[in-house]
Coordinates of C-alpha atoms and ligand atoms in Angstrom, one line a residue:
M1198 CA 27.1 3.8 11.5
S1199 CA 27.4 0.1 10.9
H1200 CA 30.7 -1.7 11.6
A1201 CA 31.9 -1.7 8.0
L1202 CA 35.5 -2.1 9.2
A1203 CA 34.8 -4.4 12.1
G1204 CA 38.0 -5.9 13.5
L1205 CA 40.2 -4.3 10.9
R1206 CA 43.6 -3.2 12.1
V1207 CA 44.3 0.2 10.6
L1208 CA 47.7 1.9 10.8
L1209 CA 47.0 5.6 10.4
G1210 CA 49.9 7.7 9.2
V1211 CA 49.5 11.5 9.6
S1212 CA 51.9 13.7 7.7
G1213 CA 52.6 17.4 8.2
G1214 CA 50.0 19.8 7.0
I1215 CA 47.2 22.0 8.3
A1216 CA 44.7 19.2 7.6
A1217 CA 46.5 17.1 10.2
Y1218 CA 43.9 18.2 12.7
K1219 CA 41.2 16.3 10.8
G1220 CA 43.2 13.1 11.5
A1221 CA 41.9 13.3 15.0
E1222 CA 38.3 13.1 13.8
L1223 CA 39.3 10.3 11.4
V1224 CA 40.6 8.2 14.3
R1225 CA 37.1 8.5 15.9
R1226 CA 35.3 7.6 12.7
L1227 CA 37.5 4.6 12.1
R1228 CA 36.9 3.3 15.6
D1229 CA 33.1 4.0 15.2
A1230 CA 33.3 1.8 12.1
G1231 CA 34.8 -1.0 14.2
A1232 CA 38.5 -0.6 13.3
Q1233 CA 41.4 -0.8 15.7
V1234 CA 43.7 2.1 15.1
R1235 CA 47.4 2.8 15.7
V1236 CA 48.8 6.1 14.8
V1237 CA 52.1 7.2 13.5
L1238 CA 52.8 11.0 13.2
T1239 CA 55.6 12.3 11.1
E1240 CA 57.8 14.9 12.9
N1241 CA 56.2 17.6 10.8
A1242 CA 52.7 16.4 11.7
A1243 CA 53.6 16.6 15.4
R1244 CA 54.2 20.4 14.8
F1245 CA 50.5 20.7 13.9
V1246 CA 48.9 18.2 16.3
T1247 CA 50.0 16.4 19.5
P1248 CA 50.6 12.7 19.9
L1249 CA 48.6 12.9 23.1
T1250 CA 45.4 13.7 21.2
F1251 CA 45.9 10.7 19.0
Q1252 CA 46.8 8.5 21.9
A1253 CA 43.7 9.4 23.8
L1254 CA 41.5 8.9 20.7
S1255 CA 43.0 5.7 19.4
G1256 CA 43.6 4.1 22.9
N1257 CA 47.1 3.1 21.8
P1258 CA 50.6 4.6 22.1
V1259 CA 51.5 6.9 19.2
R1260 CA 54.8 6.6 17.4
T1261 CA 56.6 9.6 15.9
S1262 CA 60.2 8.5 15.4
L1263 CA 62.2 5.6 14.2
W1264 CA 64.6 6.4 16.9
D1265 CA 62.3 5.7 19.9
E1266 CA 64.7 3.5 22.0
S1267 CA 62.0 1.8 24.1
A1268 CA 59.8 0.8 21.1
E1269 CA 62.6 -0.1 18.9
A1270 CA 64.2 -2.4 21.5
A1271 CA 61.5 -4.9 20.3
M1272 CA 61.9 -3.9 16.6
G1273 CA 58.8 -1.7 17.0
H1274 CA 58.5 -0.6 13.4
I1275 CA 58.5 -4.2 12.1
E1276 CA 56.0 -5.2 14.7
L1277 CA 53.8 -2.3 13.7
A1278 CA 54.2 -3.2 10.0
R1279 CA 53.2 -6.8 10.7
W1280 CA 50.2 -5.7 12.9
A1281 CA 48.5 -3.7 10.2
D1282 CA 45.7 -5.0 7.9
E1283 CA 45.6 -1.6 6.2
V1284 CA 47.8 1.4 6.1
L1285 CA 46.0 4.7 5.6
I1286 CA 47.9 8.0 5.3
A1287 CA 45.6 11.1 5.9
P1288 CA 46.5 13.7 5.2
A1289 CA 49.2 12.8 2.8
S1290 CA 51.3 15.9 2.0
A1291 CA 53.0 16.5 -1.3
D1292 CA 56.4 15.8 0.4
L1293 CA 55.2 12.5 1.8
I1294 CA 53.8 11.5 -1.6
A1295 CA 57.1 12.3 -3.2
R1296 CA 59.1 10.3 -0.6
L1297 CA 56.7 7.3 -1.0
A1298 CA 57.1 7.4 -4.8
Q1299 CA 60.9 7.4 -4.3
G1300 CA 60.7 4.5 -1.8
Q1301 CA 62.6 6.5 0.8
A1302 CA 62.9 5.2 4.4
D1303 CA 64.4 8.0 6.2
E1304 CA 61.8 8.3 9.0
L1305 CA 59.3 6.0 10.6
L1306 CA 56.2 6.4 8.4
T1307 CA 57.9 5.9 5.0
T1308 CA 60.0 3.0 6.6
L1309 CA 56.7 1.4 7.7
C1310 CA 55.3 1.7 4.2
L1311 CA 58.2 -0.2 2.8
A1312 CA 58.2 -2.8 5.5
C1313 CA 54.5 -3.5 5.4
A1314 CA 52.7 -5.9 3.1
A1315 CA 49.3 -4.5 3.8
P1316 CA 47.4 -2.4 1.2
L1317 CA 48.3 1.3 1.3
S1318 CA 45.7 4.1 0.8
I1319 CA 46.5 7.8 0.8
A1320 CA 44.2 10.8 1.2
P1321 CA 46.2 13.8 -0.2
A1322 CA 45.9 17.3 1.1
M1323 CA 47.8 20.3 -0.2
N1324 CA 47.6 23.6 -1.9
Q1325 CA 45.9 23.3 -5.3
Q1326 CA 49.0 24.5 -7.2
M1327 CA 51.1 21.8 -5.5
W1328 CA 48.5 19.2 -6.3
A1329 CA 48.4 20.3 -10.0
H1330 CA 52.2 20.3 -10.3
A1331 CA 53.6 17.9 -12.8
A1332 CA 56.0 16.4 -10.1
T1333 CA 53.1 15.6 -7.8
Q1334 CA 51.0 14.1 -10.6
A1335 CA 53.9 12.0 -11.8
N1336 CA 54.5 10.7 -8.3
L1337 CA 50.8 9.7 -8.1
V1338 CA 51.0 7.9 -11.4
T1339 CA 54.0 5.9 -9.9
L1340 CA 52.1 5.2 -6.7
R1341 CA 48.9 4.2 -8.4
A1342 CA 50.8 1.8 -10.7
R1343 CA 52.1 0.1 -7.5
G1344 CA 48.5 -0.4 -6.4
V1345 CA 48.4 2.5 -3.9
R1346 CA 44.8 3.8 -3.6
V1347 CA 44.2 7.5 -3.7
F1348 CA 41.2 8.9 -1.9
G1349 CA 40.3 12.4 -3.2
P1350 CA 41.3 15.1 -2.9
G1351 CA 38.2 17.2 -2.6
V1352 CA 37.6 20.5 -4.3
G1353 CA 36.9 23.8 -2.6
E1354 CA 38.3 26.5 -0.4
Q1355 CA 41.7 25.8 1.1
A1356 CA 43.3 26.9 4.4
C1357 CA 45.7 29.1 2.4
G1358 CA 42.7 31.0 0.8
D1359 CA 43.1 29.4 -2.6
V1360 CA 40.2 27.6 -4.2
G1361 CA 40.7 24.3 -6.1
S1362 CA 41.6 20.7 -5.9
G1363 CA 43.7 19.6 -2.9
R1364 CA 41.4 19.6 0.1
L1365 CA 41.5 16.5 2.4
L1366 CA 38.3 14.5 2.0
E1367 CA 36.0 14.7 5.1
P1368 CA 36.8 12.0 7.7
G1369 CA 33.5 10.2 7.0
E1370 CA 34.3 10.1 3.3
I1371 CA 37.7 8.6 3.9
V1372 CA 36.2 5.9 6.1
E1373 CA 33.6 5.2 3.4
A1374 CA 36.3 5.0 0.7
L1375 CA 38.3 2.6 2.8
A1376 CA 35.2 0.5 3.5
A1377 CA 34.5 0.5 -0.2
T1378 CA 37.8 -1.2 -0.9
R1379 CA 36.9 -4.0 1.6
A1380 CA 33.4 -4.6 0.2
P1381 CA 32.8 -8.2 -0.8
R1382 CA 32.5 -8.5 -4.6
V1383 CA 29.1 -10.2 -4.4
L1384 CA 27.8 -8.7 -7.6
A1385 CA 30.9 -9.4 -9.7
G1386 CA 30.0 -9.9 -13.4
T1387 CA 26.5 -8.5 -13.1
R1388 CA 24.9 -5.5 -14.8
V1389 CA 22.9 -3.4 -12.4
L1390 CA 20.5 -0.6 -13.5
V1391 CA 19.5 1.9 -10.9
T1392 CA 17.1 4.9 -11.0
A1393 CA 17.6 7.8 -8.6
G1394 CA 16.1 11.2 -7.8
P1395 CA 12.8 12.9 -8.6
T1396 CA 11.2 13.5 -11.9
F1397 CA 10.0 17.0 -12.9
E1398 CA 6.8 17.2 -14.8
D1399 CA 6.6 20.5 -16.7
I1400 CA 3.6 22.7 -16.5
D1401 CA 5.0 25.6 -18.6
P1402 CA 8.5 26.8 -19.4
V1403 CA 9.1 27.9 -15.8
R1404 CA 7.0 25.7 -13.5
F1405 CA 6.9 22.0 -12.9
I1406 CA 5.5 19.4 -10.5
G1407 CA 8.4 17.7 -8.6
N1408 CA 9.1 16.1 -5.3
R1409 CA 11.7 16.2 -2.5
S1410 CA 13.9 13.3 -3.6
S1411 CA 17.6 14.4 -3.6
G1412 CA 18.9 11.3 -5.3
R1413 CA 21.2 10.4 -2.4
M1414 CA 19.7 7.0 -1.7
G1415 CA 19.9 6.0 -5.4
F1416 CA 23.4 7.3 -5.9
A1417 CA 24.6 5.4 -2.8
I1418 CA 23.1 2.2 -4.1
A1419 CA 24.8 2.8 -7.5
A1420 CA 28.2 3.2 -5.6
A1421 CA 27.6 0.2 -3.4
A1422 CA 26.7 -2.0 -6.4
R1423 CA 29.9 -0.8 -8.2
D1424 CA 32.0 -1.6 -5.1
A1425 CA 30.4 -5.0 -5.1
G1426 CA 31.8 -5.6 -8.6
A1427 CA 28.8 -4.8 -10.7
Q1428 CA 28.8 -2.8 -14.0
V1429 CA 26.4 0.0 -13.1
T1430 CA 24.1 2.3 -15.1
L1431 CA 22.4 5.1 -13.2
V1432 CA 19.4 6.8 -14.6
A1433 CA 19.2 10.0 -12.7
G1434 CA 16.4 12.6 -12.5
P1435 CA 17.3 16.2 -11.9
V1436 CA 19.6 16.1 -8.9
N1437 CA 22.6 18.1 -7.7
L1438 CA 25.0 15.2 -7.2
S1439 CA 28.3 14.3 -8.8
T1440 CA 28.5 10.9 -10.5
P1441 CA 30.3 8.2 -8.5
A1442 CA 33.5 7.2 -10.3
G1443 CA 33.2 4.2 -12.7
I1444 CA 29.4 4.5 -13.2
E1445 CA 27.6 5.2 -16.4
R1446 CA 25.1 8.0 -15.8
V1447 CA 22.1 8.8 -18.0
D1448 CA 20.4 12.1 -17.1
V1449 CA 16.6 12.5 -17.5
R1450 CA 14.0 15.1 -16.4
S1451 CA 10.5 13.7 -16.7
A1452 CA 8.9 10.3 -15.9
Q1453 CA 8.4 9.7 -19.6
Q1454 CA 12.2 10.2 -20.3
M1455 CA 13.0 8.0 -17.3
H1456 CA 10.6 5.4 -18.7
A1457 CA 12.3 5.4 -22.1
A1458 CA 15.9 5.4 -20.6
V1459 CA 15.1 2.4 -18.3
L1460 CA 13.1 0.3 -20.8
A1461 CA 15.9 0.7 -23.4
R1462 CA 18.3 -0.9 -20.9
A1463 CA 16.3 -3.2 -18.6
A1464 CA 16.3 -6.3 -20.7
G1465 CA 20.1 -6.3 -20.6
A1466 CA 20.3 -5.9 -16.9
D1467 CA 20.6 -8.6 -14.2
V1468 CA 19.3 -6.4 -11.5
F1469 CA 17.0 -3.3 -11.6
I1470 CA 16.7 -1.1 -8.5
S1471 CA 14.0 1.5 -8.8
T1472 CA 14.9 4.1 -6.2
A1473 CA 13.6 7.1 -8.1
A1474 CA 10.7 9.0 -6.8
V1475 CA 8.8 8.9 -10.1
G1476 CA 6.0 11.4 -10.5
D1477 CA 2.7 9.5 -10.8
F1478 CA 1.0 12.2 -12.8
R1479 CA 2.0 14.9 -15.4
P1480 CA 0.1 17.8 -16.8
A1481 CA -2.0 16.6 -19.8
S1482 CA -0.4 19.4 -21.9
V1483 CA 2.7 21.6 -21.3
A1484 CA 1.9 25.3 -22.0
S1485 CA 4.4 26.7 -24.5
Q1486 CA 4.4 30.1 -22.7
K1487 CA 4.4 31.1 -19.0
L1488 CA 0.8 30.8 -17.6
K1489 CA -0.4 34.2 -16.6
K1490 CA -2.4 35.2 -13.6
T1491 CA -5.4 36.8 -15.2
D1492 CA -7.7 37.6 -12.3
R1493 CA -6.5 37.9 -8.7
N1494 CA -9.4 35.8 -7.3
S1495 CA -9.5 33.0 -9.9
G1496 CA -7.7 29.7 -9.4
L1497 CA -6.1 27.4 -11.9
T1498 CA -7.1 23.9 -12.6
L1499 CA -4.5 21.5 -14.1
D1500 CA -5.5 18.4 -16.0
L1501 CA -3.2 15.6 -15.0
V1502 CA -2.7 12.3 -16.7
Q1503 CA -1.0 9.2 -15.3
N1504 CA 2.6 8.4 -16.0
P1505 CA 3.7 4.9 -17.0
D1506 CA 4.7 2.7 -14.0
I1507 CA 8.3 2.0 -14.9
L1508 CA 8.9 -0.5 -12.1
A1509 CA 5.7 -2.6 -13.0
E1510 CA 6.7 -2.6 -16.7
V1511 CA 10.2 -3.9 -16.0
A1512 CA 8.7 -6.6 -13.8
D1513 CA 6.4 -7.6 -16.6
L1514 CA 9.2 -8.0 -19.2
P1515 CA 9.5 -11.6 -20.5
Q1516 CA 13.2 -11.7 -19.7
R1517 CA 13.2 -9.7 -16.6
P1518 CA 16.0 -8.8 -14.3
F1519 CA 15.9 -9.3 -10.5
V1520 CA 13.5 -6.4 -9.7
V1521 CA 13.8 -4.3 -6.6
G1522 CA 11.3 -1.6 -5.8
F1523 CA 11.1 1.1 -3.1
A1524 CA 8.1 2.2 -1.2
A1525 CA 8.0 5.7 0.2
E1526 CA 5.2 6.0 2.7
T1527 CA 4.2 8.4 5.4
H1528 CA 2.1 5.9 7.4
D1529 CA 1.3 2.1 7.5
V1530 CA 4.6 1.6 5.8
E1531 CA 4.7 -2.2 6.0
A1532 CA 1.2 -2.8 4.8
Y1533 CA 1.5 -0.5 1.8
A1534 CA 4.9 -1.9 0.9
R1535 CA 3.6 -5.5 1.0
A1536 CA 0.7 -4.5 -1.3
K1537 CA 3.2 -2.9 -3.8
L1538 CA 5.5 -6.0 -3.6
E1539 CA 2.6 -8.2 -4.7
R1540 CA 0.8 -5.8 -7.1
K1541 CA 3.9 -5.0 -9.0
N1542 CA 5.3 -8.6 -8.8
L1543 CA 8.6 -7.6 -7.3
D1544 CA 11.5 -9.8 -6.0
L1545 CA 12.2 -7.4 -3.2
I1546 CA 10.9 -4.1 -1.9
A1547 CA 12.7 -1.6 0.3
A1548 CA 10.2 0.5 2.3
N1549 CA 11.0 3.7 4.0
Q1550 CA 9.1 6.2 6.0
V1551 CA 9.2 9.7 4.4
G1552 CA 8.1 13.1 5.7
E1553 CA 9.5 15.7 8.1
G1554 CA 13.0 14.6 9.2
C1555 CA 13.1 11.2 7.5
G1556 CA 13.7 9.6 4.1
F1557 CA 14.2 12.5 1.7
E1558 CA 17.1 15.0 1.5
R1559 CA 19.1 13.5 4.3
D1560 CA 22.3 11.5 4.5
D1561 CA 20.7 8.8 6.7
N1562 CA 17.7 6.6 6.4
A1563 CA 16.2 3.4 7.7
L1564 CA 14.8 0.6 5.5
L1565 CA 12.4 -2.4 5.9
L1566 CA 13.2 -5.0 3.3
I1567 CA 10.4 -7.3 2.4
W1568 CA 10.5 -10.2 -0.1
P1569 CA 8.2 -13.2 -0.8
G1570 CA 8.9 -15.3 2.3
G1571 CA 10.8 -12.8 4.5
R1572 CA 11.5 -9.4 6.0
Q1573 CA 14.4 -7.6 7.6
E1574 CA 14.7 -4.3 9.2
L1575 CA 17.8 -2.2 8.5
A1576 CA 18.2 0.4 11.4
T1577 CA 19.0 4.0 10.8
A1578 CA 22.4 4.4 9.2
S1579 CA 24.1 6.4 6.5
K1580 CA 22.5 5.9 3.0
L1581 CA 25.8 4.3 1.8
T1582 CA 25.8 1.8 4.7
L1583 CA 22.2 0.9 4.0
A1584 CA 23.0 0.7 0.3
R1585 CA 25.8 -1.9 1.1
D1586 CA 23.4 -3.9 3.2
L1587 CA 20.8 -3.8 0.5
V1588 CA 23.3 -4.9 -2.2
A1589 CA 24.4 -7.8 0.1
H1590 CA 20.8 -8.8 0.5
I1591 CA 20.1 -8.7 -3.2
A1592 CA 23.2 -10.9 -3.9
H1593 CA 22.1 -13.3 -1.2
L1594 CA 18.5 -13.7 -2.6
R1595 CA 19.8 -14.1 -6.2
A1596 CA 22.3 -16.7 -5.0
A1597 CA 19.5 -18.6 -3.1
R1598 CA 17.3 -18.5 -6.2
G1599 CA 20.2 -19.8 -8.3
A1600 CA 20.8 -22.6 -5.9
A1601 CA 17.1 -23.5 -5.8
A1602 CA 16.8 -23.5 -9.7
Ligands
PMT652 O1 16.5 10.7 -3.0 P1 16.6 10.8 -1.5 O2 16.4 12.2 -1.0 O3 17.9 10.1 -1.0 O4 15.4 10.0 -0.8 C1 15.3 8.6 -1.0 C2 13.8 8.2 -1.3 C3 12.9 8.4 -0.1 C4 13.3 8.9 -2.5 C5 13.9 6.7 -1.7 O5 14.4 5.9 -0.6 C6 12.5 6.1 -2.1 O6 11.7 5.7 -1.2 N1 12.3 6.0 -3.4 C7 11.0 5.6 -4.0 C8 10.1 6.8 -4.0 C9 8.7 6.4 -4.6 O7 8.4 7.0 -5.6 O8 8.0 5.6 -3.9 P2 6.5 5.1 -4.4 O9 6.1 4.3 -3.2 O10 5.7 6.2 -4.8 O11 6.8 4.1 -5.6 C10 6.9 2.7 -5.5 C11 8.0 2.2 -6.5 O12 7.5 2.4 -7.9 C12 9.3 2.9 -6.5 O13 10.3 1.9 -6.6 C13 9.3 3.9 -7.7 O14 10.6 4.1 -8.2 C14 8.4 3.1 -8.6 N2 7.6 3.9 -9.5 C15 6.6 4.7 -9.1 C16 5.8 5.4 -9.9 C17 6.0 5.3 -11.3 N3 5.3 6.0 -12.2 N4 7.0 4.5 -11.8 C18 7.8 3.8 -10.9 O15 8.7 3.1 -11.4

């Protein structure tokens, strides 16, 4: 994981709930991302998890009470409030959310929240009924209106056996959400068009030619561009992913549909990022009925025709955006990527090795960025981390071009 939170001083508040145990993993993830962490447990949280666990993981003393005489001799809670660059409460229980909304200061964590000028983020965790309750939702409206950021909650099976909204986000997701709020707004005011996922080229009503792209790389790029301040449109092939908040999504199935969706929007975009694994070929005709196996020993020959090259067509537009292609290669990655950069007249290409255990269908990846006049390797990291680095790189190249113009 790259150091998305390098040097950031995070005050982590843990409130009482069964999800408090995930707070321990969260401390590790925050530190892996480069943050310094100090932890405050509410008294109820300390019934679920021990201060010692958090002390060992954070490398700092843990506070649980406003009435700790040794710490408070030096006005410890004010010192802590001044120390923090960010306050993050995870899990945030329904009770804690209610007390924050009321501005209470009857124990250490809520007192710190009042005394601290740093941004406050909460990751709620509670039973789905409590989450849906009008009182909780009204409290969240109040908190959001005050600028409190709310991460999640997730949907799924809960510790109490219920299924629904109210699960604490996974620690990695919470760290990503916090990192997103810190992302420099390097693409503010730009329109970014991203493609993601595979295309499916139908053979008959039940079969198609597809590929192993899950869409994760492209969705991460769309989220990173949004976090950098861009207005993002995501043209997605058939994938099983939820749309990142604040992004316009256009669903397509085939390369021809993707071609139409992209070409209708490309001229209005400032940046086009072609992450989709577009099928190069499609069956010359689609059978209207399921093809039947007539004879056990006979094969089947499919006539394939070439699909349009969406990326090359966008790069050929008279008023073209900044054009970023991808190259998915199993071997000779750099040589093939360089050839694509030149042949398709791109501003930047992101090359990745694909095959068993790399590239497709995974949460991590590694990229080699090549542009006319330079190259940079981005080592293995989560796709979101790589997406952020790619976005920063695009912004840098565009700015350099603007300065040279
Ligand atoms: O989706 P994931 O599981 O997260 O995996 C991510 C990924 C491996 C799919 C992604 O990182 C990636 O490499 N995407 C590009 C895949 C691809 O089709 O590469 P290519 O080398 O065949 O194509 C070169 C470029 O031309 C790509 O930008 C592609 O989008 C574009 N292209 C290709 C064919 C075509 N007909 N039209 C196109 O626009």
